[in-house]
XYZ file of C-alpha atoms in Angstrom:
637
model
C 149.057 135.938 151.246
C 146.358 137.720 149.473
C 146.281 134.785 146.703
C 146.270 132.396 149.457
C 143.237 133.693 150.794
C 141.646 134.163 147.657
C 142.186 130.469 146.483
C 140.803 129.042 149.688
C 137.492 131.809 149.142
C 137.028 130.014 145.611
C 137.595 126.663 147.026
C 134.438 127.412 148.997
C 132.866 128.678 146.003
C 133.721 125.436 143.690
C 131.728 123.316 146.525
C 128.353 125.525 146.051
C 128.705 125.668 142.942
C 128.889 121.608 142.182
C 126.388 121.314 144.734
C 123.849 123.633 143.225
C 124.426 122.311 139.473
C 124.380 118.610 140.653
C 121.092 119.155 142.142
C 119.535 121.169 139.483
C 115.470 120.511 138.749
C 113.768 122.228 136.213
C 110.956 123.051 138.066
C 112.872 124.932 140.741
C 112.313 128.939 140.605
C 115.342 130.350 138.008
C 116.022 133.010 135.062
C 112.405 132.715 132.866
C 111.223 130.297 135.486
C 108.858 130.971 138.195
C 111.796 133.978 139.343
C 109.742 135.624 141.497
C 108.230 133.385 143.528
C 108.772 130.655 146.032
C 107.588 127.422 145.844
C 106.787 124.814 149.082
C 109.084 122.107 147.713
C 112.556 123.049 146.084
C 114.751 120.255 145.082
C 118.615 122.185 145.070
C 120.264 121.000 147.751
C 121.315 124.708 148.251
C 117.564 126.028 148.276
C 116.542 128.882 146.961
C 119.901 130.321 146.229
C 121.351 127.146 144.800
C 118.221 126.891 142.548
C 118.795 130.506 141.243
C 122.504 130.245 140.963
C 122.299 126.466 138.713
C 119.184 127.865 136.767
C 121.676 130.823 135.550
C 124.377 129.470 134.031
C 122.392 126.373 132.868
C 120.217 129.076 130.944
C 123.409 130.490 129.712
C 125.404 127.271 129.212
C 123.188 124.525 128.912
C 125.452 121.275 129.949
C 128.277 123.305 129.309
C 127.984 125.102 133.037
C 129.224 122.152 133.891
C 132.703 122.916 133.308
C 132.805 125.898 135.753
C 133.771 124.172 139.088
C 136.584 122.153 136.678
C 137.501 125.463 135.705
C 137.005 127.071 139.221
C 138.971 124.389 141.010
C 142.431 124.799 138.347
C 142.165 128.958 139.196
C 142.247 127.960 142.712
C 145.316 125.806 142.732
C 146.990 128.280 140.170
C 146.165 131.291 143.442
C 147.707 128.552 146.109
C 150.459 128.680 143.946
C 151.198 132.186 143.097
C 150.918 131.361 139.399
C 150.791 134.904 137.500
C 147.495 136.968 136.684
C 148.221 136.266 133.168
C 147.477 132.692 133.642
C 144.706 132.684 135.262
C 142.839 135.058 132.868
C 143.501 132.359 130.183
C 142.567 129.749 132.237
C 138.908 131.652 132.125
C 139.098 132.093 128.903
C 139.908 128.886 128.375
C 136.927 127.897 130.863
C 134.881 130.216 128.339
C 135.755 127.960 125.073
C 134.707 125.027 127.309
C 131.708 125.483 128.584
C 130.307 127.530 124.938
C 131.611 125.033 122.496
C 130.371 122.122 124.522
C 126.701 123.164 124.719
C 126.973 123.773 121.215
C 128.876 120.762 120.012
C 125.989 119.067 122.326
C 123.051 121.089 120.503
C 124.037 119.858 116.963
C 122.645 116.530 117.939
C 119.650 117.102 120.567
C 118.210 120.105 122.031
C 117.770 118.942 125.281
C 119.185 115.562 127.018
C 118.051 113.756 130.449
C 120.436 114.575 133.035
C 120.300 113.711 137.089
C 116.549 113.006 136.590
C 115.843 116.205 134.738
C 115.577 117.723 131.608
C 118.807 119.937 130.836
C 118.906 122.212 127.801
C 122.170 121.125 126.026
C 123.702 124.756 124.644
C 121.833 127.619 126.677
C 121.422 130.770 125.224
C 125.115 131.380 124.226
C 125.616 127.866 122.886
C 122.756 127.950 120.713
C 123.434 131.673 119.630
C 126.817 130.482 118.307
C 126.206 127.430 117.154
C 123.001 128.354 114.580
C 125.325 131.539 113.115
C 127.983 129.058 112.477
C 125.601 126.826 110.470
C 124.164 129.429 108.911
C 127.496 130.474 107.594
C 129.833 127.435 107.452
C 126.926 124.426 107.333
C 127.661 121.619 109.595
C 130.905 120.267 108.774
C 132.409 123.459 108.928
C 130.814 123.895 112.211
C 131.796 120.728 113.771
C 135.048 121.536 112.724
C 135.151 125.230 114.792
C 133.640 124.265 117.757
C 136.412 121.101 118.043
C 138.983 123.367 117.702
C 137.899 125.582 119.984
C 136.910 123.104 122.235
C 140.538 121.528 122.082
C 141.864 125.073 122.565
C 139.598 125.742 125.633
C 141.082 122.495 127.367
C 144.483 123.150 126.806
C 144.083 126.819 128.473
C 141.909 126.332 131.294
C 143.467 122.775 132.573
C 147.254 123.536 131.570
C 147.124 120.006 130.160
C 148.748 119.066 126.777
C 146.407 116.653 124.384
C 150.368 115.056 123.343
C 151.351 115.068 127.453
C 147.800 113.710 127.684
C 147.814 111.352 124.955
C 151.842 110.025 125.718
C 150.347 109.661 129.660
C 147.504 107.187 128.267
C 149.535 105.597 125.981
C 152.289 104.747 129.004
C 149.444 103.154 131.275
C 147.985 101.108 128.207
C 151.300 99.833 127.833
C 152.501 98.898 131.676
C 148.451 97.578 132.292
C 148.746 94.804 129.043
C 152.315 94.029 130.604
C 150.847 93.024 133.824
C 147.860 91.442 131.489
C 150.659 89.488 129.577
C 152.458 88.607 132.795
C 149.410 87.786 134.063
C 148.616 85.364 130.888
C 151.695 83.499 131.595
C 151.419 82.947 134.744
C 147.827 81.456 134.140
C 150.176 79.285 130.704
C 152.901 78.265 133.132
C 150.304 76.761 135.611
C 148.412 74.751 133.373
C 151.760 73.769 131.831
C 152.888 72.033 135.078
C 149.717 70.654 135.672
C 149.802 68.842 132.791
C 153.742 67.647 132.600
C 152.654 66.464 136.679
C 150.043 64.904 134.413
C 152.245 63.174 131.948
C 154.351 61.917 134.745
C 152.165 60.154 136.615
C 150.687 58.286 133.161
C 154.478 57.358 132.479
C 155.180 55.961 135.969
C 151.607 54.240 135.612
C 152.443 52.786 132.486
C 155.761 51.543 133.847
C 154.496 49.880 136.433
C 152.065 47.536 134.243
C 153.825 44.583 133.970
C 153.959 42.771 130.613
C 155.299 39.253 130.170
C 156.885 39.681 126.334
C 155.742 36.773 123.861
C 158.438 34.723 123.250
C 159.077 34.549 119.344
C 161.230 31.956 117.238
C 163.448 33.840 115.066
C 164.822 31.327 111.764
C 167.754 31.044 110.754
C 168.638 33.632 107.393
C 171.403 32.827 105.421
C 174.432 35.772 104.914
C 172.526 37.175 101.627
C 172.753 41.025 101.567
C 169.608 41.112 98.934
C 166.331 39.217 98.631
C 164.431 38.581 96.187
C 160.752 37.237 95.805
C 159.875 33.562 95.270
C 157.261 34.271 92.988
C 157.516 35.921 89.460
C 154.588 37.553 88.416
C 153.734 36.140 84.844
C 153.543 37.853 81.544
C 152.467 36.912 78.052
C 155.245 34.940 77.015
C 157.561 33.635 79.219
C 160.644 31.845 78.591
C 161.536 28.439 79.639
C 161.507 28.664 83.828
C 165.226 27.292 83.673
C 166.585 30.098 81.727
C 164.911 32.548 83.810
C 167.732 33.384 86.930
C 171.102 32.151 87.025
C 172.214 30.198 89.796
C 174.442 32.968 91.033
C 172.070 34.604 93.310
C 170.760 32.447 96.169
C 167.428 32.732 97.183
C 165.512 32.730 100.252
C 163.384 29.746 101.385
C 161.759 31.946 104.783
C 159.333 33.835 104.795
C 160.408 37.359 105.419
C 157.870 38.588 107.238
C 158.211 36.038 109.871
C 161.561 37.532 111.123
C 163.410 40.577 111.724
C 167.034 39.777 110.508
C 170.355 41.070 111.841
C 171.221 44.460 109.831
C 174.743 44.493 108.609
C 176.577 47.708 107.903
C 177.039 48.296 104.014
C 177.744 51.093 102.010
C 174.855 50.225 98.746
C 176.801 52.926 97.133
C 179.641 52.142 94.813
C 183.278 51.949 96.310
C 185.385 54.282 95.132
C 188.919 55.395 96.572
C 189.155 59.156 96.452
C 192.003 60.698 97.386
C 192.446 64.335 98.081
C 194.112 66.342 95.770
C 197.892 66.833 95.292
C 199.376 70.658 96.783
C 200.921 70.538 93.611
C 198.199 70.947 91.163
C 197.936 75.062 92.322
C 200.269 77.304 91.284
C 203.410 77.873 92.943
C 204.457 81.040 94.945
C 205.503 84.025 92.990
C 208.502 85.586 94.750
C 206.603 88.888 94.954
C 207.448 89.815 98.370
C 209.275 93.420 98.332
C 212.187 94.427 101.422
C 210.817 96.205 104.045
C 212.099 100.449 103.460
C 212.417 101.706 107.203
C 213.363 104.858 106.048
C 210.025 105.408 103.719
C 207.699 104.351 106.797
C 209.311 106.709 109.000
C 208.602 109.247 106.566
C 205.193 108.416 106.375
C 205.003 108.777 109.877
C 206.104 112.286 109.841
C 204.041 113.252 107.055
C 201.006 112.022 109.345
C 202.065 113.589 112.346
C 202.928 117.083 110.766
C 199.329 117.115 108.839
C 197.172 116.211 111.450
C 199.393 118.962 113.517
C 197.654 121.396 110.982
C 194.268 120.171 111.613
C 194.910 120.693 115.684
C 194.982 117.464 116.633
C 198.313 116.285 118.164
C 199.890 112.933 118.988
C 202.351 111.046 117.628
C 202.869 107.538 115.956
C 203.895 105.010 118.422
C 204.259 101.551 115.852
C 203.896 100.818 112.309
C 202.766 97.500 111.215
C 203.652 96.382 107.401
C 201.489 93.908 105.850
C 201.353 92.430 102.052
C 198.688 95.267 100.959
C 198.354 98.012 103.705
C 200.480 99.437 106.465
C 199.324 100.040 109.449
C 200.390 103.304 111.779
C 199.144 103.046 115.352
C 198.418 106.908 116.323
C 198.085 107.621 120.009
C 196.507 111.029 120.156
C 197.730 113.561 123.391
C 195.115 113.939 126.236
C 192.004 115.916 125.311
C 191.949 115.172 121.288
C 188.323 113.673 120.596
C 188.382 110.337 118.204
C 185.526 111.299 116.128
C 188.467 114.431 114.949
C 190.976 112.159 113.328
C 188.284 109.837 112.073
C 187.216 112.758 109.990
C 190.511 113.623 108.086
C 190.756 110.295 106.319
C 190.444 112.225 102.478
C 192.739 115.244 103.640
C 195.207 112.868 104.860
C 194.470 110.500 101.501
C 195.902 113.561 99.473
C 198.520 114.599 101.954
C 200.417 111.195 101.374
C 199.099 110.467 97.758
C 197.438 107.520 98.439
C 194.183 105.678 97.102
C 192.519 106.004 100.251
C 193.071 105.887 103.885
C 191.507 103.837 106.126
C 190.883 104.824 109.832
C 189.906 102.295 112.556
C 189.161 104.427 115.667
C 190.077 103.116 118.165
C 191.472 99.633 118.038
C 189.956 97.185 119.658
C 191.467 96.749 123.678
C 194.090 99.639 122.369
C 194.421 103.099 123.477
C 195.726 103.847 119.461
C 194.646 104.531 116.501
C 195.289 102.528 113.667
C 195.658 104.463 110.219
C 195.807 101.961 106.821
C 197.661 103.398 104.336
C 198.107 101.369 100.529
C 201.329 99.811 100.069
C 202.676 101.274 96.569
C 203.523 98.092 95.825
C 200.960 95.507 96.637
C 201.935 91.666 97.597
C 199.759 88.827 95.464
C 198.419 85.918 98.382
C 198.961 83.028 96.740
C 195.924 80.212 97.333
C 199.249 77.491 97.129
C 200.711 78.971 100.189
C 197.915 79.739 101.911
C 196.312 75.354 101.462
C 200.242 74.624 102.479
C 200.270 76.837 105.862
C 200.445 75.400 109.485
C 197.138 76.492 110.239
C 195.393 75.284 107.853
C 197.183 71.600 107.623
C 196.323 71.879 111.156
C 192.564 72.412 111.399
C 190.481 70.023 112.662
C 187.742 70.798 110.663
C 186.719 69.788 107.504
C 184.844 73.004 107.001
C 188.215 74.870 107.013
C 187.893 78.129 104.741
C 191.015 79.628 103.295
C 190.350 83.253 103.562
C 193.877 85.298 102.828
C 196.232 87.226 104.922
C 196.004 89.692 107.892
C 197.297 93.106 108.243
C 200.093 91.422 109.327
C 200.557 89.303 106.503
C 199.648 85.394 108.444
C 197.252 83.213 107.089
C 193.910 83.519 108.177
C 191.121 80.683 107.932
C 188.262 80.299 109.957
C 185.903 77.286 109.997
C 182.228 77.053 109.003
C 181.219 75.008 112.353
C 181.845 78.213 114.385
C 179.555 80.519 111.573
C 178.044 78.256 111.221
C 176.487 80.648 107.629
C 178.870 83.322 105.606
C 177.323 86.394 103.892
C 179.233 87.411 101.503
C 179.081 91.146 99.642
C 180.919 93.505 96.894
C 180.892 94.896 94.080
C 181.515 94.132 90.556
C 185.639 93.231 89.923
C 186.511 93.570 93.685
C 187.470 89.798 94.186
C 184.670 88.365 95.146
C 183.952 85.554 92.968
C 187.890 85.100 93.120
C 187.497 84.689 97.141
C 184.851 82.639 96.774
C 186.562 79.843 94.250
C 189.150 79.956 97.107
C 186.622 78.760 99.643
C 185.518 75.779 97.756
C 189.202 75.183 96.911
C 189.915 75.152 101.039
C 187.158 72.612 100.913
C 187.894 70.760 98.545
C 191.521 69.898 99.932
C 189.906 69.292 103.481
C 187.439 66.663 102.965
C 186.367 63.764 100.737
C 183.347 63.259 98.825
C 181.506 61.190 101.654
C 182.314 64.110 104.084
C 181.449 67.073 101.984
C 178.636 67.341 99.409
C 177.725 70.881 98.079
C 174.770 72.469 96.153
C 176.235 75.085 93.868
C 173.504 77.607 92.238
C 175.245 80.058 89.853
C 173.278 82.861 87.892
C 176.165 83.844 86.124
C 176.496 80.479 84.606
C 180.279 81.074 84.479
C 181.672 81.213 87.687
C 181.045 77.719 89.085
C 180.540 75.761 86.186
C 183.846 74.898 85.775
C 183.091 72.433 89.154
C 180.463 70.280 87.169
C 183.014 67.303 87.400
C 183.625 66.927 91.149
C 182.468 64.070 93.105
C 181.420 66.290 96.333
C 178.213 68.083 93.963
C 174.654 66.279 95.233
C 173.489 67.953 91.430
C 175.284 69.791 88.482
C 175.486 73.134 89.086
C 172.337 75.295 89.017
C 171.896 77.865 86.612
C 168.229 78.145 85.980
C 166.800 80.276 88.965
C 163.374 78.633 88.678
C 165.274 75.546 89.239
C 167.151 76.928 92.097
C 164.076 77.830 94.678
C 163.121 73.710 94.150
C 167.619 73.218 95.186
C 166.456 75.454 98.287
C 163.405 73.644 99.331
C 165.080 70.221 99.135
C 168.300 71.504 101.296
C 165.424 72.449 104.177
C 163.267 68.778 103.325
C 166.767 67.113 103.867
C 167.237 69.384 107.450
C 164.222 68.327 108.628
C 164.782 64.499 107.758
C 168.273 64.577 109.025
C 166.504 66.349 112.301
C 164.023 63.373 113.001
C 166.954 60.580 112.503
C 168.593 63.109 115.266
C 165.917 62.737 117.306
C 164.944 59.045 116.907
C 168.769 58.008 117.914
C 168.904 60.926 120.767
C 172.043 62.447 119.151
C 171.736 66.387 119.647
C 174.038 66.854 116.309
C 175.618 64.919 113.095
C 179.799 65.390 114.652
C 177.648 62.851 117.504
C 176.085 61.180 114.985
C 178.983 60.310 112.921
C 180.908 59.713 115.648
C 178.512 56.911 116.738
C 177.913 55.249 113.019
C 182.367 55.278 112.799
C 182.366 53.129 115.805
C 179.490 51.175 114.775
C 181.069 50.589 111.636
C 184.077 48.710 112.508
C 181.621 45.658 113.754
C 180.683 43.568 111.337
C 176.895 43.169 112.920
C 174.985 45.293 114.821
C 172.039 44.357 117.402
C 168.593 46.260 115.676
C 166.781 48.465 118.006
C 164.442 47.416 120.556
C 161.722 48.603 118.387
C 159.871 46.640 115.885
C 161.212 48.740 112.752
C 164.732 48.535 112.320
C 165.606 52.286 111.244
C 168.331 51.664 108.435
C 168.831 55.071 107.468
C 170.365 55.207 111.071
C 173.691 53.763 110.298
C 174.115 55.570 107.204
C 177.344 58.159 107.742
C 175.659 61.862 106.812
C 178.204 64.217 105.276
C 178.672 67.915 105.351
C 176.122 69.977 103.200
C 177.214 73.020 101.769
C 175.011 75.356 99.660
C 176.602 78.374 97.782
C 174.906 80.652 95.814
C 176.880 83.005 93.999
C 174.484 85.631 93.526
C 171.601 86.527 95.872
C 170.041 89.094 93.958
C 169.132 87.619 90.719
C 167.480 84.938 92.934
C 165.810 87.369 94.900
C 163.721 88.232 91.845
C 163.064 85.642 90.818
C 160.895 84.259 93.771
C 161.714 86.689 96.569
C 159.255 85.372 99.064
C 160.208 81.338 98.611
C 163.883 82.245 98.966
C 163.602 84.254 101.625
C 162.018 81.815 103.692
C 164.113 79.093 102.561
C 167.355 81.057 103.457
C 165.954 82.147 106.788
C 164.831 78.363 108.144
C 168.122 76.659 106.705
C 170.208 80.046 108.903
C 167.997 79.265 111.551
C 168.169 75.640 112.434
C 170.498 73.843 109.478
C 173.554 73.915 111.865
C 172.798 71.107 113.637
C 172.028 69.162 110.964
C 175.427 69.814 109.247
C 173.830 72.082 106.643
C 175.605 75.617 106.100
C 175.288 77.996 103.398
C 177.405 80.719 101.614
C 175.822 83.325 99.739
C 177.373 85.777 98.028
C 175.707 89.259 96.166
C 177.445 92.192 94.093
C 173.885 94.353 95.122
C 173.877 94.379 99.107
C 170.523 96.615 98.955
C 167.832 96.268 101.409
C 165.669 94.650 99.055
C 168.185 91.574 98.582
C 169.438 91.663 102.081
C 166.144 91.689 103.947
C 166.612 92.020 107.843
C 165.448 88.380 107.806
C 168.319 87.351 105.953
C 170.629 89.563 107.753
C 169.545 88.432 111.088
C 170.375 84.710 110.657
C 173.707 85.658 109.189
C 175.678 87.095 111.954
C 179.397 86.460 109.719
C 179.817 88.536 107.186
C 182.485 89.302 104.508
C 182.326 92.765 103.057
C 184.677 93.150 100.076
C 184.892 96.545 98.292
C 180.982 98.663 97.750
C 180.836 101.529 95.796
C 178.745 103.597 97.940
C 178.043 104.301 102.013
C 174.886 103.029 101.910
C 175.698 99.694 100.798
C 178.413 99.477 103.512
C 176.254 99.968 106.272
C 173.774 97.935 105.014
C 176.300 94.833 105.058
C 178.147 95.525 108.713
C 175.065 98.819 109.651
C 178.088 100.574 109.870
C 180.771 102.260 107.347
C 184.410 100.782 106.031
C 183.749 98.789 103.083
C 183.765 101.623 100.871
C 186.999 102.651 102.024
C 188.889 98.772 100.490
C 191.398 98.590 98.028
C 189.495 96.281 95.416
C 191.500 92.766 93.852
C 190.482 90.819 97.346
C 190.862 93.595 100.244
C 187.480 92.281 102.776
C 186.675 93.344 106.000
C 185.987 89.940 107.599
């Protein structure tokens, strides 16, 4: 009650005390200022006692008394409050800092300053008294550099505010006032926007509503002749006998070719050749490497599994096991209470309890309430690429981007196509399989389509690996090895997406499956009407096959011209699928520096065969498990 009463007395006292410094004159009677007597006029608004009260602490403080009803007004809320007497002497001491420091801070610069229509001294006695023994001792910089501190300590005490609070509080209302600016901004974008598509619509229905009578024009007759020639040779030195010159094997025209548009027949300019895709029989045939199943041995595992993670505390039991070609996997459902993050811990100890390589735990599985556990087969089953080409699924596939990938867990085939990617990153290290998985993708390729489907851009560093596909039809150029060489492959893949984009757009086909689908049935009639343009478009009716671009490794392109690949990479991720473009890139150095987020971004499939390291792992999937493989083809896909 007593606080109470005492807060609401220095409310009272916060009012005179603005009152009287807001109306401050310099002529009115103060401390070493007329004191003792009383003029006719005085300009406080608080009279004589105003004038004597503003005039003291102004002679103390300078502009600095201007912090006292600030200061006044926080003890007063801190007494409604019941805050402790401990606080509230900081607060004046705080209050103190204030008001000394900023006279002084204020006197560095100008001794007195025009305030409310008067002439204020800026420090006051105190201010000034402090301020010249600081530069007398620690010259100006050092001085400016006390009285800030002091003046940052002096806010903090007598308001209670934090400068961080403070400066997060500003930093939240910048923030939500440039959103409503930026909504704002769009609003103002959107209207305009509609104004001018209402715009464009009425000068379309305007323009539709002209009528114009179309000039009839007298199209000649043009003989079946698939190529023209000129009537007129231009003449040289020394010409021949004009008899001897052409053979009368090609005819030629008598019209005048620009005088008609003629009908465009469908022809392939290129030369016919029958390919036929190659036999199953030229790959290897399948080793009989597959071992009997030993119940007995699995169920021994599982025991071994159960009983050590019994000593570590955590209890469950193993409800299926799963053997595949390489690993086998135990599906652990832990009792009630046992935390996942516990058994996902224990992979090494339970590596050495069972003597293998290393363990692999997948916690959970996916839409399971287990745990699956991969443990190394001792004896490992070879996938053969033969039996893989001659499965169901792949014969099957509709797609002639089919990749042959391997076998499951569970030991079935596994493909996936390249439409659904529609782009593969591909990552390991040195001797895990990786150029060995990637020779099986161009394989699965090469056994799904034909060289007017597919066509491929190969760049190999290595000069090695892919070089032994110099021969094949379905390769636009040999294979690149020379990496200044390989930035020009790049830029021409994204000049042929953008060219393949405007014949999309002229023919109003939103992809090249549409597109092809349209020049097949086309095709099949011998003539076709032109367009009802002027220019007949040719390149229209010209079938556009697959393009694939693999690049075997990533990083000694990347330093070559990091900048130009990088942007080449990121357009052709970004917009190539459409345009039946995909790419395949493959690196033995998945560092941050090769796989820029730029690159990673637009490459949302991945294939992660063994890393050596944790780091490299989560830079591939930005999480861990690649470390963890088996080497000799084991991916996480």
């Amino acid at each position: 009650m007593k606080k109470e009463l005492y807060g609401i007395l220095l409310f009272f006292l916060i009012v005179l005390t603005a009152v009287s410094l807001f109306s401050y004159h310099v002529s009115d009677p103060c401390v070493g200022n007329h004191f003792f007597t009383v003029p006719d006029n005085i300009h406080n608004a608080f009279g004589l006692l105003g004038a004597h009260f503003a005039g003291f602490f102004i002679f103390l403080f300078g502009l600095g008394a201007f912090w006292i009803p600030v200061v006044l007004g926080v003890i007063s809320v801190w007494l409604l409050k019941g805050r402790s007497s401990k606080i509230i002497w900081l607060t004046q001491l705080g209050g103190l800092f204030l008001m000394i420091c900023t006279g002084g801070m204020l006197f560095l610069f100008k001794d007195n300053y025009p305030v409310l229509g008067t002439t204020i001294s800026s420090g006051g006695v105190i201010g000034i008294a402090v301020t010249s023994f600081l530069l007398k001792y620690a010259n100006i910089t050092g001085c400016i550099i006390i009285l800030t501190f002091f003046l940052i300590i002096g806010f903090i005490l007598a308001t209670g505010i934090s400068v961080i609070s403070f400066g997060l509080f500003v930093r939240q209302k910048t923030i939500e006032l440039l959103k409503i600016m930026r909504e704002d901004f769009q609003e103002f974008i959107d209207f305009f926007k509609a104004k001018y598509r209402n715009w464009q619509e009425k000068r379309e229905q305007a323009k539709k509503e002209i009528d114009i009578t179309p000039v009839p024009v007298t199209v000649p007759v043009k003989e079946d002749t698939i190529i023209r020639i000129p009537e007129k040779i231009p003449e040289r030195d020394v010409l021949p006998e004009p008899e001897n010159i052409f053979e009368p094997t090609i005819k030629e025209l008598e019209e005048d070719d620009s005088d008609f548009k003629p009908d465009v027949e469908f022809i392939d300019i290129r030369e016919k050749v029958e390919f036929n895709l190659p036999l199953i029989s030229f790959l290897d045939e399948q080793k009989k490497t597959k071992k009997n199943i030993d119940t007995d041995l699995l169920k021994e595992k599982s025991k071994i599994l159960e009983n050590k993670l019994n000593d570590f505390n955590v209890f469950g039991e193993v409800v299926e096991i799963l053997p595949g070609p390489v690993i086998t996997t135990f599906e652990y459902r832990p009792a009630s209470g046992i935390k996942i993050s516990k058994i996902a811990g224990l992979s090494d100890d339970l590596a050495l309890a069972l003597s293998a390589i290393s363990i692999r735990i997948v916690a959970p599985i996916p839409g399971r309430d287990v745990v699956g556990i991969e443990i190394p087969n001792e004896e490992r089953e070879i996938v053969n690429l033969r039996e893989l080409i001659a499965s169901k699924i792949f014969i099957q596939s509709s797609s002639m981007l089919t990749l042959g990938l391997g076998k499951d867990l569970l030991g079935r085939p596994m493909v996936t196509k390249m439409d659904d990617m529609p782009h593969l990153l591909i990552a390991g290290a040195t001797g895990t399989g990786k150029s060995v998985g990637l020779n099986a993708m161009i394989i699965s390729l090469l056994y799904k389509g034909t060289p007017e489907d597919i066509k491929m851009i190969m760049i190999d560093p290595k000069r090695i690996e892919l070089s032994v596909y110099n021969d094949i039809p379905h390769l636009i150029s040999p294979v690149v090895t020379d990496m200044k060489k390989a930035t020009n492959a790049l830029f021409w893949a994204v000049r042929e997406m953008e060219r393949r984009y405007e014949l999309l757009e002229q023919t109003g086909f939103r992809n090249i499956v549409q597109y092809n689908n349209m020049v097949v049935s086309k095709l099949k009639k011998t003539t076709v009407e032109p367009y009802e343009s002027d220019e007949v478009n040719e390149e229209a009716f010209v079938k556009l096959p697959y393009i694939v671009v693999i690049v075997d490794e990533l990083a000694d392109l990347m330093m070559v011209a990091s900048k130009d690949v990088e942007f080449a990479l990121t357009r052709l991720a970004q917009m190539a699928r459409a345009a039946g473009i995909h790419l395949i890139i493959a690196t033995q150095r998945p560092s941050v520096d090769v796989l820029t987020g730029s690159i990673k971004a637009n490459f949302p499939t991945r294939i992660s065969f063994q890393v050596s390291s944790k780091v490299d792992a989560r830079t591939i999937f930005d999480g861990g498990g690649s470390e963890s493989l088996l080497g000799n083809g084991d991916m996480l896909f």
